[in-house]
Coordinates of C-alpha atoms and ligand atoms in Angstrom, one line a residue:
M13 CA -12.5 17.7 29.4
A14 CA -9.9 17.3 32.2
N15 CA -7.1 14.9 32.2
Q16 CA -8.0 13.0 29.1
N17 CA -4.7 11.1 29.2
Q18 CA -5.2 10.0 32.7
P19 CA -7.3 6.8 32.4
A20 CA -10.4 6.6 34.5
N21 CA -10.4 3.5 36.7
T22 CA -12.0 1.6 33.8
A23 CA -9.0 0.3 31.8
A24 CA -9.7 -2.8 29.8
V25 CA -13.5 -2.5 30.2
V26 CA -15.2 -2.7 26.9
P27 CA -17.7 0.2 26.5
A28 CA -21.3 -0.9 26.7
A29 CA -23.4 -1.1 23.5
T30 CA -27.2 -1.4 23.6
L31 CA -29.0 -2.5 20.5
H32 CA -32.7 -1.8 20.3
L33 CA -33.7 -3.4 17.0
G34 CA -37.4 -3.7 17.3
R35 CA -39.1 -5.9 14.7
Y36 CA -35.7 -6.7 13.1
Q37 CA -34.5 -8.5 16.2
A38 CA -35.7 -11.9 15.2
D39 CA -34.0 -11.9 11.7
I40 CA -30.8 -10.6 13.3
D41 CA -30.9 -13.3 15.9
A42 CA -31.4 -15.9 13.2
K43 CA -28.4 -14.6 11.3
L44 CA -26.3 -14.6 14.5
Q45 CA -27.4 -18.2 15.1
E46 CA -26.5 -19.1 11.5
F47 CA -23.0 -17.5 12.0
N48 CA -22.5 -19.4 15.3
V49 CA -23.4 -22.7 13.7
K50 CA -20.7 -22.2 11.0
N51 CA -18.1 -21.1 13.7
F52 CA -17.9 -17.7 12.1
T53 CA -15.7 -16.1 14.8
E54 CA -13.1 -18.8 14.5
G55 CA -13.1 -18.6 10.7
F56 CA -12.9 -14.8 10.9
W57 CA -9.8 -14.9 13.0
N58 CA -8.3 -17.6 10.8
K59 CA -9.0 -15.4 7.7
E60 CA -11.3 -17.8 6.0
A61 CA -12.1 -15.7 3.0
S62 CA -15.0 -18.0 1.9
L63 CA -17.0 -16.4 4.7
W64 CA -17.2 -13.3 2.5
V65 CA -16.7 -14.1 -1.2
Q66 CA -16.4 -17.2 -3.4
D67 CA -14.2 -15.8 -6.2
A68 CA -10.6 -17.2 -5.8
Q69 CA -8.9 -13.9 -6.7
A70 CA -11.1 -11.9 -4.4
Q71 CA -10.4 -14.4 -1.6
Q72 CA -6.7 -14.0 -2.0
N73 CA -7.0 -10.2 -1.9
L74 CA -9.2 -10.4 1.2
R75 CA -6.7 -12.7 3.1
S76 CA -3.8 -10.3 2.3
F77 CA -5.5 -7.3 4.0
M78 CA -6.4 -8.8 7.4
G79 CA -3.2 -7.6 9.2
W80 CA -5.3 -5.1 11.1
L81 CA -6.8 -7.9 13.2
R82 CA -3.6 -8.0 15.4
V83 CA -2.0 -4.7 14.6
A84 CA -2.8 -3.3 18.1
E85 CA -0.8 -6.0 19.8
T86 CA 2.1 -5.4 17.4
M87 CA 2.0 -1.7 17.9
L88 CA 2.2 -2.1 21.7
E89 CA 5.7 -3.3 21.2
A90 CA 6.4 -0.2 19.0
V91 CA 5.3 2.3 21.7
P92 CA 8.9 2.9 23.1
E93 CA 10.1 3.5 19.6
I94 CA 7.4 6.1 18.9
E95 CA 7.8 7.8 22.2
Q96 CA 11.5 8.0 21.7
F97 CA 10.8 9.7 18.4
V98 CA 8.5 12.2 20.0
Q99 CA 11.3 13.1 22.5
E100 CA 13.7 13.5 19.6
A101 CA 11.3 15.8 17.7
K102 CA 10.8 18.0 20.8
Q103 CA 14.5 18.1 21.6
A104 CA 15.1 19.2 18.0
G105 CA 12.9 22.2 18.7
F106 CA 9.8 21.5 16.6
K107 CA 6.9 23.6 17.6
H108 CA 4.1 22.2 15.3
V109 CA 3.2 19.1 13.4
V110 CA 1.4 19.0 10.1
V111 CA 0.1 15.6 9.0
M112 CA -0.6 15.4 5.2
G113 CA -2.4 12.6 3.4
M114 CA -5.7 11.3 2.2
G115 CA -8.4 8.9 3.5
G116 CA -7.1 6.3 5.9
S117 CA -3.7 8.0 6.2
T118 CA -5.2 11.1 7.9
M119 CA -8.7 10.2 9.2
A120 CA -7.5 8.8 12.6
P121 CA -5.3 11.8 13.3
I122 CA -8.2 14.1 12.5
V123 CA -10.4 12.2 15.0
F124 CA -7.6 12.1 17.7
K125 CA -7.0 15.9 17.3
S126 CA -10.6 16.9 17.7
S127 CA -11.6 14.4 20.4
F128 CA -8.6 15.0 22.7
E129 CA -7.1 18.2 24.0
Q130 CA -3.4 18.5 23.2
G131 CA -1.5 16.5 25.8
P132 CA 0.9 18.3 28.2
N133 CA 3.9 16.8 26.4
G134 CA 2.4 17.2 22.9
L135 CA 2.8 19.6 20.0
P136 CA 0.0 21.5 18.3
M137 CA -1.1 19.6 15.2
S138 CA -2.8 20.5 11.9
V139 CA -4.0 18.0 9.2
L140 CA -3.9 18.7 5.5
D141 CA -6.1 16.5 3.3
T142 CA -7.3 18.7 0.5
T143 CA -5.9 20.2 -2.7
D144 CA -7.9 23.3 -2.0
P145 CA -5.4 26.2 -2.5
G146 CA -7.2 28.3 0.2
T147 CA -6.7 25.6 2.8
V148 CA -3.1 25.0 1.8
R149 CA -2.4 28.7 2.1
Q150 CA -4.2 28.8 5.5
I151 CA -1.9 26.1 6.9
E152 CA 1.2 27.7 5.4
E153 CA 0.4 31.0 7.0
S154 CA -0.6 29.5 10.4
V155 CA 2.5 27.4 11.2
P156 CA 6.1 28.3 11.9
L157 CA 7.5 26.7 8.7
A158 CA 11.1 26.2 9.8
D159 CA 10.0 24.7 13.1
T160 CA 7.3 22.5 11.8
L161 CA 7.5 18.8 11.4
F162 CA 5.7 17.6 8.3
I163 CA 4.5 14.1 8.1
V164 CA 3.7 12.8 4.6
A165 CA 1.5 9.8 5.1
S166 CA 0.7 7.5 2.2
K167 CA 0.3 3.7 2.4
S168 CA 0.8 3.2 -1.4
G169 CA 3.2 6.1 -1.7
T170 CA 1.6 6.9 -5.1
T171 CA -1.4 8.9 -4.2
A172 CA -1.2 12.2 -6.0
E173 CA -2.4 14.5 -3.2
P174 CA 0.1 13.6 -0.4
L175 CA 2.9 13.7 -2.9
A176 CA 1.8 17.2 -4.0
F177 CA 1.6 18.4 -0.4
G178 CA 5.0 17.0 0.4
D179 CA 6.6 18.6 -2.6
Y180 CA 5.0 21.9 -1.9
F181 CA 6.1 22.2 1.7
Y182 CA 9.5 20.7 1.0
D183 CA 10.1 23.5 -1.5
R184 CA 8.9 26.1 1.0
V185 CA 11.1 24.8 3.9
R186 CA 14.1 24.5 1.5
Q187 CA 13.8 28.2 0.9
L188 CA 14.3 28.7 4.6
K189 CA 16.7 25.9 5.6
G190 CA 18.6 25.0 2.4
D191 CA 19.9 21.5 2.3
K192 CA 18.8 20.9 5.9
V193 CA 15.2 20.8 4.7
G194 CA 14.9 17.0 5.1
E195 CA 15.2 17.4 8.9
N196 CA 11.6 18.7 8.9
F197 CA 10.1 15.7 7.1
V198 CA 8.8 12.3 8.1
A199 CA 7.3 9.6 5.9
I200 CA 4.8 6.9 6.9
T201 CA 4.4 4.5 4.1
D202 CA 4.5 0.8 3.2
P203 CA 7.8 -1.1 2.9
G204 CA 9.0 -1.0 -0.7
S205 CA 6.7 1.8 -1.9
K206 CA 8.2 4.3 -4.4
F207 CA 7.8 7.0 -1.8
V208 CA 10.4 5.3 0.4
E209 CA 13.0 6.0 -2.4
Q210 CA 11.9 9.6 -2.7
A211 CA 12.0 10.2 1.1
T212 CA 15.4 8.6 1.4
R213 CA 16.7 10.6 -1.5
E214 CA 15.4 13.8 0.0
G215 CA 16.9 13.1 3.4
Y216 CA 13.7 12.8 5.4
R217 CA 14.4 12.7 9.2
R218 CA 12.5 9.5 9.6
I219 CA 10.7 6.9 7.5
F220 CA 8.1 4.8 9.5
L221 CA 7.4 1.6 7.6
N222 CA 3.9 0.4 8.1
F223 CA 2.4 -3.0 7.3
A224 CA 1.5 -4.1 3.7
E225 CA -1.3 -6.3 5.1
V226 CA -3.1 -3.4 6.8
G227 CA -5.4 -1.4 4.4
G228 CA -5.7 2.4 4.6
R229 CA -9.1 2.6 6.3
F230 CA -8.1 -0.2 8.8
S231 CA -4.9 1.6 9.8
A232 CA -6.0 3.8 12.7
L233 CA -4.1 1.7 15.2
S234 CA -0.9 1.4 13.1
Y235 CA 1.9 4.0 12.6
F236 CA -0.6 6.1 10.6
G237 CA -2.8 6.9 13.6
L238 CA -0.3 6.5 16.4
V239 CA 2.7 8.5 15.4
P240 CA 0.6 11.7 15.0
A241 CA -1.4 10.8 18.2
A242 CA 1.8 10.5 20.2
L243 CA 3.2 13.7 18.8
Y244 CA 0.0 15.4 19.9
G245 CA 0.6 14.1 23.4
I246 CA -1.9 11.3 23.6
N247 CA -1.2 8.3 25.8
I248 CA -1.0 5.8 23.0
R249 CA -0.1 2.9 25.3
E250 CA -3.4 3.2 27.1
V251 CA -5.3 3.5 23.7
L252 CA -3.6 0.3 22.5
E253 CA -4.1 -1.6 25.7
R254 CA -7.8 -0.9 25.6
S255 CA -7.9 -1.8 21.9
V256 CA -6.4 -5.2 22.8
A257 CA -9.2 -5.7 25.4
M258 CA -11.7 -5.1 22.6
M259 CA -9.8 -7.6 20.4
Q260 CA -10.2 -10.2 23.1
A261 CA -13.8 -9.4 23.5
C262 CA -14.2 -9.9 19.8
G263 CA -12.8 -13.4 20.0
S264 CA -9.1 -13.1 19.4
N265 CA -8.6 -15.7 22.1
G266 CA -11.3 -18.1 21.1
P267 CA -15.0 -18.2 21.1
V268 CA -16.9 -15.6 23.2
E269 CA -20.3 -15.3 24.7
Q270 CA -21.1 -11.9 23.4
N271 CA -18.9 -10.5 20.6
P272 CA -19.3 -6.7 20.4
G273 CA -18.0 -6.5 16.8
L274 CA -20.0 -9.5 15.6
E275 CA -23.3 -8.4 17.1
L276 CA -23.0 -4.9 15.7
G277 CA -21.9 -6.1 12.2
V278 CA -24.6 -8.7 11.9
A279 CA -27.2 -6.2 13.0
L280 CA -26.0 -3.6 10.4
G281 CA -25.7 -6.1 7.6
V282 CA -29.2 -7.6 8.2
L283 CA -30.7 -4.1 8.6
A284 CA -29.1 -3.0 5.3
Q285 CA -30.5 -6.0 3.5
Q286 CA -34.0 -5.0 4.8
G287 CA -33.7 -1.5 3.5
R288 CA -32.4 0.1 6.7
D289 CA -29.2 1.0 4.9
K290 CA -28.6 4.6 6.1
L291 CA -26.5 4.4 9.2
T292 CA -27.3 7.7 10.8
L293 CA -24.7 8.7 13.3
I294 CA -25.5 11.0 16.2
V295 CA -22.7 12.2 18.4
P296 CA -22.0 14.9 21.0
E297 CA -20.1 17.9 19.7
S298 CA -16.9 16.7 21.3
L299 CA -17.0 13.7 18.9
S300 CA -18.0 15.6 15.8
D301 CA -15.2 14.3 13.6
L302 CA -15.7 10.6 14.5
G303 CA -18.2 10.5 11.6
L304 CA -15.4 11.3 9.1
W305 CA -13.5 8.2 10.1
L306 CA -16.7 6.0 10.2
E307 CA -17.8 7.3 6.8
Q308 CA -14.6 6.2 5.2
L309 CA -14.5 2.8 6.9
I310 CA -18.1 1.9 6.2
A311 CA -18.7 3.5 2.8
E312 CA -15.4 2.5 1.2
S313 CA -15.7 -1.1 2.6
T314 CA -19.3 -1.8 1.9
G315 CA -20.4 0.4 -1.0
K316 CA -19.8 -1.8 -4.0
E317 CA -21.5 -4.2 -6.4
G318 CA -24.7 -2.1 -6.1
K319 CA -24.9 -2.8 -2.4
G320 CA -23.8 -1.1 0.8
I321 CA -24.4 0.8 4.0
L322 CA -24.5 4.6 3.6
P323 CA -23.1 6.4 6.7
V324 CA -24.9 9.6 7.3
A325 CA -22.8 11.8 9.6
G326 CA -23.3 15.3 10.8
E327 CA -27.0 15.5 9.7
P328 CA -29.0 17.7 12.0
A329 CA -30.9 15.3 14.3
G330 CA -34.7 15.6 14.0
E331 CA -38.0 14.3 15.1
P332 CA -39.4 10.9 13.8
E333 CA -41.7 12.4 11.1
L334 CA -38.6 13.7 9.3
Y335 CA -37.3 10.3 8.5
G336 CA -38.2 7.5 6.0
H337 CA -38.0 3.8 6.8
D338 CA -34.4 3.5 5.6
R339 CA -32.6 4.5 8.8
V340 CA -30.7 2.9 11.6
F341 CA -29.6 5.4 14.2
V342 CA -26.3 5.0 16.0
Y343 CA -25.4 7.1 19.0
V344 CA -21.7 7.2 20.1
G345 CA -21.1 9.3 23.2
Y346 CA -19.8 9.2 26.7
R347 CA -21.2 7.4 29.7
N348 CA -20.8 10.3 32.0
Q349 CA -22.0 13.0 29.6
P350 CA -25.8 13.3 29.5
D351 CA -26.2 15.0 26.0
Q352 CA -29.8 15.1 26.8
E353 CA -31.2 16.7 23.7
N354 CA -29.8 14.0 21.4
R355 CA -30.6 11.1 23.8
Q356 CA -34.2 12.2 24.1
K357 CA -34.5 12.5 20.3
L358 CA -33.2 9.0 20.1
E359 CA -35.7 7.7 22.5
R360 CA -38.5 9.2 20.4
L361 CA -37.0 7.6 17.3
E362 CA -36.9 4.3 19.0
Q363 CA -40.5 4.6 20.1
A364 CA -41.5 5.4 16.5
G365 CA -40.1 2.0 15.4
H366 CA -36.6 3.0 14.2
P367 CA -33.7 0.7 15.2
V368 CA -31.4 2.5 17.6
I369 CA -27.9 1.5 18.7
T370 CA -26.1 3.2 21.6
I371 CA -22.4 3.0 22.4
L372 CA -21.1 4.8 25.5
M373 CA -17.4 5.3 26.0
N374 CA -15.7 6.1 29.3
D375 CA -13.4 8.7 27.9
P376 CA -11.5 9.5 24.7
L377 CA -8.9 6.9 25.4
D378 CA -11.6 4.4 24.5
L379 CA -11.4 5.5 20.9
G380 CA -9.0 2.8 20.0
Q381 CA -11.4 0.2 21.2
E382 CA -14.1 1.8 19.2
F383 CA -12.0 1.9 16.1
F384 CA -11.5 -1.9 16.5
R385 CA -15.1 -2.6 17.3
W386 CA -16.2 -0.8 14.1
E387 CA -13.5 -2.4 12.0
V388 CA -14.8 -5.9 13.0
A389 CA -18.4 -4.8 12.6
T390 CA -17.7 -3.5 9.1
A391 CA -15.9 -6.7 8.1
V392 CA -18.8 -8.8 9.6
A393 CA -21.5 -6.7 7.8
S394 CA -19.6 -7.2 4.6
A395 CA -19.8 -10.9 5.2
V396 CA -23.6 -10.6 5.6
L397 CA -23.7 -8.7 2.3
E398 CA -21.3 -11.1 0.6
I399 CA -18.7 -8.5 -0.5
N400 CA -15.0 -8.0 -0.1
P401 CA -14.6 -5.2 2.5
F402 CA -10.9 -4.6 1.6
D403 CA -11.0 -3.3 -2.0
Q404 CA -12.3 0.0 -3.4
P405 CA -12.7 -0.8 -7.1
N406 CA -14.7 2.4 -8.0
V407 CA -12.4 4.9 -6.4
Q408 CA -9.9 4.4 -9.3
E409 CA -12.5 5.5 -11.9
S410 CA -12.4 9.1 -10.7
K411 CA -8.6 9.0 -10.4
T412 CA -8.3 7.8 -14.0
A413 CA -10.6 10.5 -15.3
T414 CA -8.7 13.1 -13.3
D415 CA -5.3 11.9 -14.7
R416 CA -6.8 12.1 -18.3
L417 CA -8.0 15.6 -17.6
M418 CA -4.6 16.7 -16.2
K419 CA -3.0 15.5 -19.4
V420 CA -5.4 17.8 -21.3
V421 CA -4.3 20.6 -19.0
Q422 CA -0.7 19.9 -19.7
E423 CA -1.3 19.9 -23.5
Q424 CA -3.8 22.7 -23.8
G425 CA -3.2 24.8 -20.7
K426 CA -6.7 24.4 -19.3
L427 CA -9.4 22.0 -18.5
P428 CA -11.9 21.2 -21.3
Q429 CA -15.4 22.6 -20.9
T430 CA -17.7 19.6 -21.3
E431 CA -21.1 20.8 -20.1
E432 CA -23.2 23.8 -21.1
P433 CA -24.8 25.8 -18.3
K434 CA -28.6 25.4 -17.9
V435 CA -29.2 28.5 -15.7
Q436 CA -27.1 31.4 -14.7
E437 CA -28.4 33.6 -11.9
Q438 CA -26.8 36.2 -9.5
G439 CA -23.3 35.0 -10.4
V440 CA -24.2 31.3 -9.8
T441 CA -24.2 28.8 -12.7
Y442 CA -26.1 25.5 -12.8
Y443 CA -25.1 22.4 -14.9
T444 CA -27.4 19.4 -15.0
K445 CA -29.5 17.2 -17.2
V446 CA -32.9 18.5 -16.1
S447 CA -34.1 22.0 -17.1
G448 CA -35.9 25.0 -15.6
G449 CA -36.5 28.6 -16.5
N450 CA -34.7 29.8 -13.5
A451 CA -32.7 28.5 -10.5
A452 CA -35.8 27.7 -8.4
E453 CA -37.5 25.8 -11.2
L454 CA -34.3 23.9 -12.0
L455 CA -33.8 22.9 -8.4
K456 CA -37.4 21.8 -8.2
A457 CA -36.9 19.6 -11.3
F458 CA -33.7 18.2 -9.9
F459 CA -35.3 17.2 -6.6
G460 CA -38.4 16.1 -8.4
Q461 CA -36.3 13.0 -9.3
A462 CA -36.0 12.0 -5.7
K463 CA -37.9 9.0 -4.3
A464 CA -38.2 7.3 -0.9
G465 CA -35.0 5.6 0.1
D466 CA -32.8 8.0 -2.0
F467 CA -30.2 10.4 -0.5
L468 CA -28.7 13.7 -1.4
N469 CA -24.9 14.0 -1.3
I470 CA -23.3 17.4 -1.2
Q471 CA -19.8 17.6 -2.6
A472 CA -18.1 20.9 -1.5
Y473 CA -14.9 21.6 -3.4
L474 CA -14.5 24.7 -1.3
T475 CA -12.3 26.1 1.4
E476 CA -13.9 25.0 4.7
T477 CA -15.1 27.9 6.9
P478 CA -17.6 28.0 9.8
G479 CA -19.9 30.1 7.6
L480 CA -20.0 27.5 4.8
N481 CA -20.4 24.7 7.3
E482 CA -23.5 26.5 8.6
S483 CA -25.0 27.1 5.2
L484 CA -24.3 23.5 4.1
Q485 CA -26.1 22.3 7.3
Q486 CA -29.0 24.6 6.4
L487 CA -29.1 23.1 2.9
R488 CA -29.3 19.6 4.4
A489 CA -32.0 20.5 6.8
Q490 CA -34.0 22.2 4.1
V491 CA -33.8 19.2 1.7
Q492 CA -34.7 16.8 4.6
Q493 CA -37.8 18.9 5.3
Q494 CA -38.8 19.3 1.7
H495 CA -38.0 15.9 0.4
H496 CA -37.7 13.5 3.4
I497 CA -34.5 11.9 2.1
A498 CA -31.2 11.3 3.9
T499 CA -28.5 13.9 3.3
T500 CA -24.7 13.5 3.4
S501 CA -22.1 16.2 2.8
G502 CA -18.3 16.1 2.3
Y503 CA -15.5 18.5 1.3
G504 CA -13.7 17.5 -1.9
P505 CA -11.4 16.0 -2.6
R506 CA -11.4 14.4 0.9
F507 CA -14.6 12.4 0.3
L508 CA -13.2 10.9 -3.0
H509 CA -11.1 8.6 -0.7
S510 CA -14.1 7.8 1.5
T511 CA -17.7 7.9 0.5
G512 CA -16.7 8.4 -3.1
Q513 CA -16.5 4.6 -3.4
Y514 CA -20.2 4.2 -2.3
H515 CA -21.4 7.0 -4.7
K516 CA -20.3 5.0 -7.7
G517 CA -20.2 1.5 -6.4
G518 CA -23.2 1.4 -4.1
P519 CA -26.9 1.4 -5.1
D520 CA -28.2 4.0 -7.6
T521 CA -30.0 5.9 -4.8
G522 CA -28.0 9.1 -4.8
L523 CA -28.6 12.7 -6.0
F524 CA -25.3 14.6 -6.1
I525 CA -24.8 18.3 -5.9
Q526 CA -21.2 19.4 -6.6
F527 CA -20.2 22.9 -5.6
T528 CA -17.2 24.5 -7.2
V529 CA -15.7 28.0 -7.0
D530 CA -13.2 30.2 -8.7
H531 CA -9.6 30.2 -7.2
P532 CA -8.5 33.9 -7.5
Q533 CA -5.6 33.2 -5.1
D534 CA -4.3 29.9 -6.5
L535 CA -0.9 28.3 -5.6
Q536 CA 1.6 26.9 -8.1
L537 CA 2.9 23.4 -7.5
P538 CA 6.7 23.2 -7.6
G539 CA 8.1 21.2 -10.5
R540 CA 4.7 20.9 -12.1
S541 CA 3.0 22.9 -14.8
Y542 CA -0.2 23.3 -12.9
T543 CA -1.6 24.8 -9.7
F544 CA -3.4 23.3 -6.7
G545 CA -6.6 24.9 -8.0
T546 CA -6.4 23.3 -11.4
F547 CA -5.6 19.9 -9.8
K548 CA -8.7 20.3 -7.6
N549 CA -10.9 21.3 -10.5
A550 CA -9.7 18.3 -12.4
Q551 CA -10.6 16.1 -9.4
A552 CA -14.1 17.6 -9.3
Q553 CA -14.6 17.2 -13.1
G554 CA -13.1 13.7 -13.1
D555 CA -15.5 12.5 -10.3
L556 CA -18.5 14.1 -12.0
E557 CA -17.6 12.2 -15.2
A558 CA -17.3 9.0 -13.3
L559 CA -20.7 9.6 -11.6
Q560 CA -22.3 10.4 -15.0
N561 CA -20.9 7.2 -16.4
Y562 CA -23.1 5.4 -13.9
N563 CA -26.0 7.6 -14.9
R564 CA -26.2 9.1 -11.4
R565 CA -28.4 12.2 -11.0
T566 CA -25.9 15.1 -10.8
L567 CA -26.0 18.9 -10.5
R568 CA -22.9 21.0 -10.6
I569 CA -23.3 24.5 -9.1
H570 CA -20.5 26.9 -9.7
L571 CA -20.6 29.5 -7.0
G572 CA -18.5 32.2 -8.7
N573 CA -15.8 33.8 -6.7
D574 CA -17.5 34.1 -3.3
A575 CA -18.6 30.7 -2.0
E576 CA -20.6 31.9 1.0
Q577 CA -22.5 34.5 -0.9
G578 CA -23.1 32.0 -3.7
L579 CA -24.4 29.4 -1.3
H580 CA -26.9 31.9 0.2
T581 CA -28.2 32.5 -3.3
V582 CA -28.7 28.8 -3.8
L583 CA -30.5 28.5 -0.4
A584 CA -32.8 31.2 -1.4
A585 CA -33.6 29.6 -4.7
L586 CA -34.2 26.3 -3.0
G587 CA -36.6 28.0 -0.6
A588 CA -38.5 29.3 -3.6
A589 CA -38.5 25.9 -5.2
K590 CA -41.1 24.4 -2.8
Ligands
F6P27 O1 -2.5 6.0 1.9 P1 -2.7 6.1 0.5 O2 -2.1 4.9 -0.3 O3 -2.1 7.4 0.0 O4 -4.2 6.1 0.1 C1 -5.1 7.1 0.7 C2 -6.5 6.6 0.5 O5 -6.9 6.4 -0.8 C3 -7.7 5.3 -0.9 O6 -6.9 4.2 -1.5 C4 -8.8 5.4 -1.8 O7 -8.8 6.4 -2.6 C5 -8.1 5.0 0.5 O8 -8.5 3.7 0.7 C6 -6.8 5.3 1.2 O9 -7.0 5.4 2.6

């Protein structure tokens, strides 16, 4: 992709969306009409919380998290400050940037990094959003520690993972630079967070104070997304100017004829109410990480009170007969890139009666616009579903269970063993409620619980590798073919701050397979009595407990000490389970 920072001659043009909604069109039109009659757009921009929920406390919470609506305009004024900081970082001799955080604090940087090439004035960037010791080690070994700028990003300043990452690398850099260590560290957090105190005490080079009224998953166009983007060399002014064009198209300056966020949100909300609640995202390879951002936005915002829209990202696209009647397909790609294979599949899906939505961007600089369109659409779909899009009540349940387990670790030196294995075969151990004489029988019994409209969620508490990615995709394809249910997949603990909300708070339609592994090369956390590996195991166990408290159908598979080999064994057993 040449010259991604050079805007095509299309600035301020909102990318086109086409919605082919088939037999759902009439109901969607009726809902749009209903929203127009009650001046929804005006109420939306005036933060009238009664458009979403009726409970007074929820309304107050909702109003206090709508700062994202105008954050792109605010951030345009901050561009010189951010660009000045980038200059300063380069003059100080930094050669690499590592952004560390969870969920909304790192999702936009992940998307920016994989959708753009590094800009000519940018620095190489890595993102750390896992407690997996193998990944922490990989990052440590791949960057020039003394010349790396570490960004610790946490809105609340209390999330356990970013604080652990910060402490770990601070300790490593201190061993190289002594009391100059703070020079290599930057914080992005909310004003008044506890982390501000720590970063000040530890002499961080810079503390960017974000906005209390912008929630994590709505923070892509704030300091959280833009400081890393600028350091990577992306033209953030252009990204923001286009975002402001989308704001205007969505009605920030008064009523509009066609509101791109409203029409998308109403369609998704009504489709979900009618059982088309699996938003299946199809993208070209160059946008492969966009799904991670959308997953968090949509699942964490809508997956609650037994309702929600399940984002299905990264699933191998197939032919119509593979799918049930629970899908809406969304294609996000580029106007000037044909991506014929996917587009032809989508045509066949549309002909078979599935709703299909297509959004075509001009170039990656349109991503800011798309972030904004999807934020509005998610908030609007939440209004259709009558839920508060800005809280994540069930995420806390896993965190609480993990905290309790970590106390046990501190007292007893290890995690408690709570479940007995059902099957052990070729170094792989299976834990679940159903039974089977061997792995194949057990998998057959587990999937025997699936019914139309369900989904499989794969939770990989593993070190991401291309080989594992391939095997996980194979697993999804095999389950789709054998059971015709939607499949989602995420690395742990990343997904805990994303789809984890939907898993516990959404409808009881999920079957969950959790993969864990031994950590022969674990890493000690400085100033703590435990390792990254133990922390990660406690997160897996804590979330499993939280899922089981909701009676979700779960299967934990411990892959032993070789994740890739173990996964091949599972795939073979699944093949035999037909
Ligand atoms: O930026 P913070 O406060 O560290 O939170 C990280 C993520 O954790 C969550 O609160 C949920 O776990 C997300 O909504 C958020 O983006």
